[in-house]
C-alpha atoms as a printed R data frame, in Angstrom:
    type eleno elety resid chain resno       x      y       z
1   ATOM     1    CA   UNK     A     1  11.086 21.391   4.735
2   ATOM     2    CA   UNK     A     2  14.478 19.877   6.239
3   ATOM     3    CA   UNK     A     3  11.849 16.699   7.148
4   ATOM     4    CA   UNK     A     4  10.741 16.291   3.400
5   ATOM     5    CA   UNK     A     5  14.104 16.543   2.001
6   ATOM     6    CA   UNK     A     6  15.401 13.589   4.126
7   ATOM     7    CA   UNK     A     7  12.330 11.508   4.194
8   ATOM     8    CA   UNK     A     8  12.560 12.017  -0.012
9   ATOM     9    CA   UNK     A     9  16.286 11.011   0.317
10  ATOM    10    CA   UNK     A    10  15.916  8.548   2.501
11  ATOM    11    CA   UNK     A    11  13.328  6.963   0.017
12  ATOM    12    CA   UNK     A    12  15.780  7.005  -2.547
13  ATOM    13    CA   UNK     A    13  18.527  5.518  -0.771
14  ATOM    14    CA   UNK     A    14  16.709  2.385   0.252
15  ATOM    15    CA   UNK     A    15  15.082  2.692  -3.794
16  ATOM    16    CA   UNK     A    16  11.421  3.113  -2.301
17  ATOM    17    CA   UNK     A    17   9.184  5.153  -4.777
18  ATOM    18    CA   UNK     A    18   8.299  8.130  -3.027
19  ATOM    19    CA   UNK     A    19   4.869  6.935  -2.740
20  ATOM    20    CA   UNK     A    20   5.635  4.684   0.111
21  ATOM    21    CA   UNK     A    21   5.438  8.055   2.096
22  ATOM    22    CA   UNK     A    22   2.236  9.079   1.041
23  ATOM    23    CA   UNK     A    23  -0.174  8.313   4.056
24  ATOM    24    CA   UNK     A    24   2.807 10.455   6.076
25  ATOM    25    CA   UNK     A    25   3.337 13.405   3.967
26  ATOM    26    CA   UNK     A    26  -0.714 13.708   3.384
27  ATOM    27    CA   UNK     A    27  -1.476 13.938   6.742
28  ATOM    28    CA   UNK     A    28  -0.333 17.710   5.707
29  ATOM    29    CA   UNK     A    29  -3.110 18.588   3.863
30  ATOM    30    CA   UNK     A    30  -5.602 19.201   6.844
31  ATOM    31    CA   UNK     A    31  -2.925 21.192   8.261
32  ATOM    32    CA   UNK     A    32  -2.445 25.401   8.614
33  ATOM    33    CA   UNK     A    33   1.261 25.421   9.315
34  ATOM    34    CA   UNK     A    34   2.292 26.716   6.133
35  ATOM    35    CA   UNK     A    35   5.530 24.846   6.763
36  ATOM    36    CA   UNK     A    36   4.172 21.920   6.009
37  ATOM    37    CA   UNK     A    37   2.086 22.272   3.637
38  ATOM    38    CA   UNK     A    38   4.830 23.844   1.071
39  ATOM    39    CA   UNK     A    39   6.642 20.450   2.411
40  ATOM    40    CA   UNK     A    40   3.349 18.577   0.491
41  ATOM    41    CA   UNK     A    41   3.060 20.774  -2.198
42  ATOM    42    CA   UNK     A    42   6.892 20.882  -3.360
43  ATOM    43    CA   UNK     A    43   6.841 16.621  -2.634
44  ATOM    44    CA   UNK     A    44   4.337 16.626  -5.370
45  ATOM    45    CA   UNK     A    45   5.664 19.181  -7.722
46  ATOM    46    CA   UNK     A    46   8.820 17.202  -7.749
47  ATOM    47    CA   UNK     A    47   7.222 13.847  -8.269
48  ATOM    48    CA   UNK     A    48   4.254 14.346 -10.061
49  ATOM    49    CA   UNK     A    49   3.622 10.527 -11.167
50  ATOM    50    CA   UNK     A    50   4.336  9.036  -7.550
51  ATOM    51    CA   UNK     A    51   1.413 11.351  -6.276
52  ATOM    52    CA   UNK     A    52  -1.066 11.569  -9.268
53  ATOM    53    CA   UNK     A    53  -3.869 10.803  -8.009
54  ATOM    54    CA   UNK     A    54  -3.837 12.914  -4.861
55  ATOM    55    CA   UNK     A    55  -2.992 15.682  -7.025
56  ATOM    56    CA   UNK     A    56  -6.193 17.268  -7.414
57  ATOM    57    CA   UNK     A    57  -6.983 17.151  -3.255
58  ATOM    58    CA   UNK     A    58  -3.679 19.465  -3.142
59  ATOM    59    CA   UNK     A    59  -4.959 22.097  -5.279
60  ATOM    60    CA   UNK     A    60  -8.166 22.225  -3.523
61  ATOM    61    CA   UNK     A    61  -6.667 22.759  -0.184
62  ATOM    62    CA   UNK     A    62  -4.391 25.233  -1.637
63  ATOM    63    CA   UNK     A    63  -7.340 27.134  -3.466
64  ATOM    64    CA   UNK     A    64  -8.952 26.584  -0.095
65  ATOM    65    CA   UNK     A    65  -6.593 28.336   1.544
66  ATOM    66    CA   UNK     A    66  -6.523 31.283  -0.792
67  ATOM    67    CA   UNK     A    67  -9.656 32.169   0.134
68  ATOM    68    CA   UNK     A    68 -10.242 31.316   3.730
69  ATOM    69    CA   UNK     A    69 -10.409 34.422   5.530
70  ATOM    70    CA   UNK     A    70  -8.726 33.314   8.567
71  ATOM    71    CA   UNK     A    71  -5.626 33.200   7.141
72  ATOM    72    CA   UNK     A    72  -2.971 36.208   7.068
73  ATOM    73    CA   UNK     A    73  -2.597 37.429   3.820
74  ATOM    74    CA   UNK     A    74   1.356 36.352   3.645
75  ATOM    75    CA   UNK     A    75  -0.477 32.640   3.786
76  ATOM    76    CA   UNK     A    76  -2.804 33.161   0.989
77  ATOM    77    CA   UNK     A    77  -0.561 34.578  -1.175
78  ATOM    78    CA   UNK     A    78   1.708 31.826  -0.518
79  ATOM    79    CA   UNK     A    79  -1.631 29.417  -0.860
80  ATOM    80    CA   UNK     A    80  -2.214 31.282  -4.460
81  ATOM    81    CA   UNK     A    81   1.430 30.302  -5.209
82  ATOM    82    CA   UNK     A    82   1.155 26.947  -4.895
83  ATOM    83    CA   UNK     A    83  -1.403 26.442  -6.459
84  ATOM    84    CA   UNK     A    84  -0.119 28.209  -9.618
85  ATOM    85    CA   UNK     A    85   3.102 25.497  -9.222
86  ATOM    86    CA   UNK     A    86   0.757 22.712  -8.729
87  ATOM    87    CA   UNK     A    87  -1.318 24.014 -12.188
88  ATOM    88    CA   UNK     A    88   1.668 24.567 -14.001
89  ATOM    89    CA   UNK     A    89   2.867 21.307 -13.007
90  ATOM    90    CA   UNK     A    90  -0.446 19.330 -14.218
91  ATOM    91    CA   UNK     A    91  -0.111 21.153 -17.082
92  ATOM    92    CA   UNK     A    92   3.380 19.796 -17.826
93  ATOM    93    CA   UNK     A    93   2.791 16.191 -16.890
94  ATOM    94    CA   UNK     A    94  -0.370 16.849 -19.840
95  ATOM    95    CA   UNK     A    95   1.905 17.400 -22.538
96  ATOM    96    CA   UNK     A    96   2.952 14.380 -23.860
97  ATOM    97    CA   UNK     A    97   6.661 13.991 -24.657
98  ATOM    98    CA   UNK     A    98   8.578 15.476 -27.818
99  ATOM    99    CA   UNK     A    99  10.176 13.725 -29.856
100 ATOM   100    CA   UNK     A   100  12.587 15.602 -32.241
101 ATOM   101    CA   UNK     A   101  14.541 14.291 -34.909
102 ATOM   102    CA   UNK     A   102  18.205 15.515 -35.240
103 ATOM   103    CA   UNK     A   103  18.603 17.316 -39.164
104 ATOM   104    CA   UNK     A   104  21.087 14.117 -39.639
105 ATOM   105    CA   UNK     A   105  18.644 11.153 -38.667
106 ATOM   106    CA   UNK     A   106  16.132 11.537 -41.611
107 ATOM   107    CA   UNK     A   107  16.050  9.145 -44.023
108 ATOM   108    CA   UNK     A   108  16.478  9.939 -47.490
């Protein structure tokens, strides 16, 4: 986790989109150290446009790893969480943006 927070720091100290690390941080995804893969999932909860199109593979693996049965059962409940943050996130980046007007902007 200490390795994605510097690599994602890093990034934005030398103002490279986040992306730049994505053949590094994906190599996670066909891994079973759950280390790393909350590393991957919390890299694309946190910047959902830099990785939207490998959003989708994420899920999968983490639904994947919900119900492999060769994982404890610490793993696949922590699988079944990230997937729920991964969902919830999709779901947010869905919404499109509100706009409110304050009560002293309308027009009369």
């Amino acid at each position: 986790l200490e390795l994605a927070r510097m690599l994602d720091s890093l990034a934005e100290q030398l103002h490279f989109p986040v992306s730049f690390f994505e053949l590094f941080y994906f190599g996670f995804l066909t891994t079973y150290n759950p280390s790393l893969c909350h590393a991957l999932v919390l890299l694309v909860v946190k910047n959902p446009c830099a990785f939207h199109s490998k959003h989708s593979a994420v899920l999968r693996r983490a639904v994947y790893m919900v119900n492999d049965g060769h994982q404890s059962n610490a793993h696949r409940l922590l699988a079944l969480s990230w997937a729920q943050a991964l969902d919830r996130a999709a779901a947010l980046q869905a919404q499109p943006p509100t706009t409110e007007a304050s009560p002293g902007s309308a027009s009369q």
